[in-house]
XYZ file of C-alpha atoms in Angstrom:
463
model
C -4.547 50.144 -16.420
C -3.413 50.175 -20.213
C -0.838 47.068 -20.600
C 2.172 47.708 -22.965
C 3.060 44.915 -25.498
C 6.625 44.372 -25.672
C 8.981 42.771 -28.332
C 8.761 39.249 -27.932
C 11.083 36.859 -28.102
C 10.239 34.469 -30.791
C 13.724 32.040 -30.791
C 15.900 31.365 -27.767
C 18.793 33.167 -29.287
C 16.829 36.103 -30.577
C 18.008 39.593 -28.625
C 16.449 42.045 -31.154
C 14.241 41.879 -34.380
C 12.924 44.220 -37.128
C 9.080 45.074 -36.741
C 8.403 44.277 -40.707
C 4.637 44.983 -40.784
C 1.728 46.031 -38.365
C -1.282 43.665 -39.158
C -3.635 45.819 -36.660
C -3.715 49.470 -36.240
C -4.739 51.930 -33.683
C -8.443 51.413 -32.579
C -8.424 48.062 -33.569
C -10.117 45.286 -31.172
C -8.043 42.121 -30.692
C -8.842 38.957 -29.061
C -6.298 35.839 -28.050
C -4.737 34.318 -30.699
C -5.269 37.372 -33.301
C -2.208 38.099 -35.665
C -0.589 41.290 -34.503
C 2.776 42.081 -36.539
C 5.441 40.349 -38.360
C 8.204 40.161 -36.990
C 11.766 39.593 -38.238
C 14.072 37.323 -36.122
C 17.428 36.402 -36.477
C 16.466 33.523 -38.675
C 13.001 33.990 -40.147
C 9.829 36.299 -40.219
C 7.137 35.459 -37.933
C 3.765 36.323 -37.010
C 3.414 37.502 -33.415
C -0.126 37.114 -31.841
C -1.940 38.533 -28.975
C -2.425 36.777 -25.730
C -4.992 38.609 -24.351
C -7.963 40.722 -25.555
C -8.294 44.647 -25.852
C -8.133 47.603 -27.707
C -4.866 48.724 -29.755
C -4.320 52.184 -27.679
C -1.138 53.175 -29.560
C 1.633 51.920 -31.712
C 4.873 52.757 -30.610
C 7.177 51.386 -33.092
C 6.518 51.637 -36.644
C 6.729 49.115 -38.776
C 10.282 48.634 -40.920
C 11.901 49.451 -37.372
C 15.251 47.445 -36.954
C 17.251 46.797 -34.137
C 13.996 46.380 -31.705
C 15.276 45.022 -28.667
C 13.190 42.097 -27.108
C 11.157 43.696 -24.233
C 11.010 46.653 -25.444
C 7.220 48.076 -25.529
C 6.135 48.255 -29.273
C 2.515 48.983 -28.393
C -0.240 49.757 -25.857
C -3.565 47.947 -25.273
C -6.503 48.907 -23.525
C -8.491 47.083 -21.621
C -12.276 47.285 -21.523
C -13.849 50.738 -20.378
C -10.282 52.348 -21.046
C -9.585 55.255 -23.572
C -6.307 56.371 -25.182
C -6.533 59.211 -22.377
C -5.560 56.598 -20.043
C -2.372 55.832 -21.707
C -0.656 58.858 -20.044
C 3.296 57.622 -19.437
C 2.707 53.800 -20.706
C 3.277 54.807 -24.000
C 6.713 56.277 -23.455
C 9.548 53.393 -23.454
C 11.008 52.773 -19.962
C 13.541 51.047 -18.056
C 13.241 48.166 -16.258
C 10.720 48.041 -13.217
C 12.276 48.958 -10.333
C 11.988 46.838 -7.237
C 10.341 49.668 -5.438
C 7.758 50.409 -8.218
C 4.371 50.227 -6.962
C 1.858 47.186 -7.552
C 0.088 49.107 -10.324
C 3.334 49.519 -12.343
C 4.438 46.029 -11.683
C 1.233 44.581 -12.983
C 1.482 46.567 -15.966
C 5.032 45.054 -16.811
C 4.094 41.689 -15.957
C 1.157 41.822 -18.352
C 3.395 43.426 -21.133
C 6.054 40.574 -20.564
C 3.459 37.982 -20.692
C 2.860 39.083 -24.418
C 6.482 39.385 -25.118
C 7.668 36.204 -23.384
C 5.674 33.914 -25.507
C 7.102 32.788 -28.920
C 3.844 32.217 -31.289
C 2.559 28.650 -31.867
C 1.065 27.082 -34.896
C -2.795 27.710 -34.468
C -3.462 23.761 -34.102
C -0.960 23.846 -31.071
C -2.524 26.816 -29.038
C -5.210 25.918 -26.553
C -8.788 26.368 -27.996
C -11.438 29.070 -27.304
C -12.492 28.875 -23.955
C -16.145 27.911 -23.428
C -18.631 29.631 -21.349
C -17.841 32.799 -19.546
C -14.086 32.287 -19.280
C -13.359 33.296 -22.946
C -15.679 36.283 -23.503
C -16.392 37.835 -20.056
C -18.551 40.783 -19.597
C -17.168 41.381 -15.822
C -13.920 43.085 -15.070
C -11.185 40.967 -14.130
C -11.290 40.813 -10.090
C -8.422 42.186 -7.854
C -5.366 40.905 -7.538
C -5.336 38.348 -4.773
C -2.802 37.979 -1.857
C -1.242 35.102 -0.927
C -1.249 33.699 2.897
C 1.769 36.291 3.771
C -0.421 38.856 2.186
C 2.062 39.535 -0.571
C 0.174 40.077 -3.741
C -0.297 37.417 -6.560
C 0.608 38.530 -9.754
C -1.534 37.609 -12.581
C -2.700 38.898 -16.192
C -6.037 39.989 -16.005
C -7.279 37.868 -18.514
C -5.859 34.710 -16.195
C -7.446 36.359 -13.375
C -11.053 36.124 -15.357
C -10.513 32.516 -16.315
C -9.625 31.261 -12.653
C -12.562 33.589 -11.117
C -14.936 31.691 -13.947
C -13.472 28.188 -13.235
C -13.203 28.340 -9.601
C -9.353 28.096 -9.296
C -7.492 29.447 -6.312
C -4.468 31.406 -8.024
C -2.138 30.874 -4.969
C -2.070 27.317 -5.949
C -0.627 28.039 -9.702
C 2.647 28.958 -9.995
C 3.273 30.944 -13.089
C 5.417 30.448 -16.120
C 5.728 34.356 -17.162
C 8.259 36.639 -16.682
C 8.860 37.451 -12.859
C 6.615 34.496 -12.018
C 3.633 35.993 -13.369
C 0.475 33.883 -14.010
C -0.879 34.024 -17.356
C -3.416 32.298 -19.129
C -1.685 29.193 -20.161
C -0.584 28.263 -16.570
C -4.735 28.875 -15.619
C -5.906 26.872 -18.717
C -3.102 24.184 -17.760
C -4.193 23.856 -14.305
C -7.889 23.866 -15.231
C -7.445 20.950 -17.662
C -4.987 18.754 -16.110
C -4.991 19.580 -12.546
C -1.442 20.653 -12.756
C -0.286 23.688 -10.662
C 2.261 24.570 -13.464
C 1.613 25.012 -17.388
C 5.222 24.855 -18.405
C 6.725 27.785 -20.583
C 7.504 26.634 -24.612
C 10.945 28.062 -24.063
C 11.909 25.821 -21.000
C 11.717 22.862 -23.288
C 14.515 24.303 -25.396
C 16.870 24.653 -22.256
C 19.256 22.142 -23.152
C 20.031 23.728 -26.377
C 20.982 26.927 -24.496
C 24.633 27.643 -24.279
C 25.558 27.942 -20.332
C 25.109 31.292 -19.060
C 21.512 31.380 -21.458
C 23.194 33.855 -23.846
C 24.946 33.067 -27.355
C 28.699 32.619 -26.644
C 30.674 35.841 -27.990
C 33.664 35.971 -29.838
C 36.712 36.428 -27.792
C 37.946 40.140 -27.777
C 40.323 40.661 -30.766
C 41.054 43.870 -32.911
C 38.281 46.693 -32.698
C 36.317 47.413 -35.717
C 38.092 50.817 -35.703
C 41.549 49.098 -35.541
C 40.492 46.717 -38.588
C 39.048 50.023 -40.419
C 42.282 51.756 -39.906
C 44.386 49.105 -40.954
C 42.511 48.894 -44.263
C 42.113 52.572 -44.562
C 44.104 52.833 -47.922
C 42.447 49.909 -49.459
C 38.922 50.130 -51.649
C 35.984 48.172 -49.764
C 32.380 47.870 -49.005
C 31.068 47.659 -45.458
C 28.908 44.669 -44.837
C 26.248 45.400 -42.172
C 25.799 42.347 -40.236
C 22.020 41.443 -39.831
C 20.433 39.158 -37.235
C 21.263 35.986 -38.924
C 24.916 36.307 -39.673
C 25.182 37.904 -36.027
C 23.463 34.476 -34.552
C 25.981 32.102 -37.041
C 28.754 34.114 -35.824
C 27.874 33.508 -31.827
C 26.873 30.173 -31.996
C 29.866 28.824 -34.320
C 32.306 30.570 -32.193
C 30.628 28.831 -29.098
C 30.570 25.621 -30.961
C 34.611 25.695 -31.734
C 35.060 27.234 -28.393
C 33.575 24.804 -25.987
C 32.788 21.638 -28.048
C 35.584 19.379 -28.239
C 35.682 18.057 -31.442
C 36.982 14.912 -32.882
C 36.831 13.765 -36.759
C 36.268 10.252 -38.380
C 36.765 9.944 -42.221
C 35.476 7.193 -44.371
C 35.454 6.453 -48.075
C 31.822 5.122 -49.481
C 31.180 3.540 -52.746
C 28.169 4.456 -53.687
C 27.477 3.024 -57.447
C 24.925 0.195 -55.914
C 23.217 3.697 -54.280
C 23.067 5.336 -57.681
C 21.769 2.776 -59.532
C 18.967 1.646 -57.051
C 18.208 5.401 -56.961
C 17.820 5.476 -60.669
C 15.698 2.308 -60.620
C 13.647 3.823 -57.763
C 12.940 7.244 -59.594
C 11.867 5.283 -62.880
C 9.158 3.376 -60.783
C 8.277 6.746 -58.707
C 8.034 9.039 -61.976
C 4.527 8.493 -62.421
C 4.079 9.682 -58.577
C 5.980 12.912 -59.410
C 8.506 11.598 -56.820
C 12.277 12.346 -57.560
C 14.644 11.192 -54.923
C 18.359 12.564 -54.495
C 21.487 10.954 -52.952
C 20.898 13.472 -50.076
C 17.514 11.692 -49.210
C 19.492 8.324 -49.027
C 22.062 9.897 -46.790
C 19.325 11.404 -44.520
C 17.551 7.657 -44.368
C 20.904 6.282 -43.662
C 21.987 8.161 -40.868
C 18.503 8.049 -39.528
C 18.460 4.393 -39.446
C 22.269 4.291 -38.247
C 21.123 6.461 -35.027
C 18.537 3.585 -33.916
C 20.994 0.799 -34.612
C 23.813 2.641 -32.394
C 21.044 4.403 -29.877
C 23.766 5.648 -27.355
C 25.213 7.773 -30.369
C 21.636 9.335 -30.757
C 22.438 11.793 -28.178
C 22.943 15.684 -27.136
C 24.974 17.589 -24.614
C 22.778 19.017 -22.150
C 25.278 20.902 -19.929
C 25.349 18.562 -16.952
C 24.412 15.704 -18.513
C 23.489 13.908 -22.224
C 20.141 13.313 -23.275
C 19.896 10.038 -25.376
C 16.709 10.133 -27.627
C 14.647 7.823 -28.871
C 13.851 8.986 -32.647
C 15.942 9.654 -34.923
C 15.286 13.714 -35.675
C 17.817 14.637 -38.465
C 18.681 18.316 -39.272
C 19.685 19.161 -42.425
C 22.146 22.315 -43.564
C 20.379 24.368 -46.175
C 21.909 27.240 -47.724
C 20.116 30.583 -48.115
C 21.227 33.966 -49.142
C 23.106 35.497 -46.596
C 23.487 32.532 -44.139
C 22.113 28.951 -43.439
C 18.967 26.913 -42.031
C 19.243 23.581 -40.475
C 15.589 22.317 -40.576
C 14.953 19.096 -38.568
C 13.124 15.792 -40.176
C 11.485 14.343 -37.124
C 11.206 10.730 -37.071
C 13.057 10.334 -39.939
C 13.823 6.554 -39.500
C 10.133 5.854 -39.433
C 9.700 7.702 -42.818
C 9.576 6.607 -46.100
C 12.372 7.919 -48.837
C 9.713 9.324 -50.757
C 7.989 10.953 -47.598
C 11.663 12.273 -46.562
C 12.041 13.778 -49.908
C 9.032 15.797 -49.983
C 9.616 17.109 -46.835
C 12.725 18.071 -47.258
C 11.870 19.747 -50.358
C 9.217 21.707 -48.648
C 11.442 22.853 -45.829
C 14.273 23.962 -47.766
C 11.762 25.648 -49.980
C 10.638 27.799 -46.966
C 13.751 28.162 -45.367
C 15.028 30.075 -48.448
C 11.847 32.241 -48.117
C 12.752 32.969 -44.556
C 9.388 30.927 -43.564
C 10.243 28.359 -40.980
C 8.543 28.228 -37.571
C 11.039 27.671 -34.669
C 10.000 24.297 -33.989
C 10.730 23.351 -37.402
C 14.709 24.213 -37.263
C 15.170 23.894 -33.279
C 16.187 20.365 -31.911
C 17.711 17.029 -33.282
C 20.497 15.007 -32.195
C 22.140 14.908 -35.481
C 23.102 16.864 -38.650
C 23.738 16.374 -42.474
C 25.839 18.933 -44.261
C 26.359 18.312 -47.971
C 28.745 20.481 -50.316
C 28.641 17.601 -52.950
C 26.879 19.628 -55.371
C 29.361 22.183 -55.295
C 32.340 19.780 -56.141
C 33.690 19.536 -52.772
C 35.734 16.195 -52.049
C 35.687 16.720 -48.425
C 35.544 19.007 -45.450
C 35.315 19.088 -41.635
C 31.887 20.648 -40.457
C 31.261 22.570 -37.110
C 28.883 20.825 -34.549
C 25.502 22.512 -34.342
C 25.128 22.427 -30.401
C 23.451 20.828 -28.436
C 23.991 18.137 -31.250
C 26.195 14.959 -30.496
C 27.559 15.014 -34.175
C 27.168 16.117 -38.046
C 28.339 14.404 -40.988
C 29.836 16.178 -43.855
C 29.328 14.862 -47.024
C 31.608 15.551 -50.263
C 31.053 14.692 -53.896
C 30.958 11.266 -55.446
C 33.885 10.778 -57.885
C 35.274 8.334 -60.010
C 38.261 6.668 -58.472
C 40.329 3.643 -58.936
C 39.709 0.898 -56.118
C 41.150 -2.153 -55.056
C 38.628 -5.408 -54.906
C 38.471 -7.708 -52.363
C 40.309 -10.398 -54.844
C 42.893 -7.411 -55.626
C 41.806 -6.251 -58.607
C 41.944 -2.709 -59.732
C 38.677 -1.273 -61.083
C 36.808 2.016 -61.146
C 34.111 2.923 -58.588
C 32.235 6.114 -57.471
C 33.663 7.239 -54.213
C 32.089 9.796 -51.673
C 34.034 11.080 -49.004
C 32.523 11.952 -45.728
C 33.677 13.214 -42.468
C 32.106 12.571 -39.083
C 32.604 15.472 -36.704
C 31.794 14.276 -33.150
C 31.274 15.962 -29.661
C 33.654 14.041 -27.450
C 31.550 14.836 -24.320
C 28.624 12.823 -25.844
C 30.277 10.345 -27.989
C 33.865 8.435 -27.387
C 35.833 7.424 -30.417
C 34.720 3.820 -30.766
C 31.287 4.621 -30.445
C 31.489 7.290 -33.346
C 33.303 4.746 -35.642
C 30.709 2.252 -35.101
C 27.908 4.824 -35.763
C 29.874 5.601 -38.904
C 30.029 2.245 -40.268
C 26.357 1.813 -39.746
C 26.012 4.676 -42.369
C 28.407 3.399 -44.531
C 26.743 0.325 -44.742
C 23.123 1.588 -45.388
C 24.600 3.369 -47.915
C 26.780 0.726 -49.716
C 23.923 -1.688 -49.329
C 20.750 0.527 -49.910
C 18.147 -2.278 -50.277
C 18.338 -2.770 -46.649
C 16.997 0.856 -45.920
C 13.829 -0.248 -47.442
C 13.336 -3.438 -45.371
């Protein structure tokens, strides 16, 4: 029967989005991996891909529609041999499926859930086309099987076809789709690795989720009506909250309410760093490379996390995860909010490589073209407001990170040398905000000392 395509959850925090543009029209034939639509999430504009083949029978949500809830039907997919006449009531948005719904309805809901429950992944990360009849079969999907107790095994039509062609027993495969539904990835995972379960991508992000699985909301305060009444006699402009601003509000409220922050502050002399940077930039000019102070800060933090591995950690609800690589997130301001793209394996990359990656990520962040995997993860973050003339500030930890370094401007100041003489030096003030659940005071001080040493003796970062 016709299958609903639901609004997908393209990031762990997404609850609704804007259907920016349809890339298909009614009557188009689509296959797994074909682009269906562009969807604006709370962070970026993402392309949504089909996970099954069929014909677009009806588009339910017009492009440009805002506030489309996750799992709301947005289109109807017809299988082989079906026509628009078969759509019937499927095209009408409906409430959650009830337990007593009959099998056919449950299958339609589950199949639609399969389409909505998976975030798109880069094409190179997707399973390749299935060779032989499993990829394109001229036969109908076999009937849904039943387990030993006679209970129906829910699986998508494509999953049933692939399982039949590969001789796999669906009762031995655990589904990762909504309501435990077996989807294509589960069958391919069982076929390729002999594993009984292909885990859903979202599950790898579980430690990043606040307890309860949803962003913490702000405590009850003055209602919007009460605030509007308070300023009724004053001129103002009312600004509607977009998805990004709602997410920032929720996550930072969660961070300040649930993370026991403490703060460590240091002044860093960066004259040697500035001289070293200028010399490197002169030598790299022919290659079109220009290193920023922030590139050195990222590298210094990444190496410090390797020097103090206990501090390279995240909070995971009921445990701490100590990471091996240094994945450093960097705050990038964009119009209406910010992104924190993650530079993975930053400790192992050269300064020029970090610089080029950071420029690329920052440019795409400002265009809201980052994929979720590019701004999720990491154990540590850097927020630099020095270019705005800010001397120092305290940054809010981005959960589940263990710490974040707030960087101020380099300022000429009088300093006392080791021999007691007073001289002038360029001093940069930094503040390390630390999650006390993950990192204790002495460990945090050790991490910050390692960062300071790397920046004050920058040559060691090339060793």
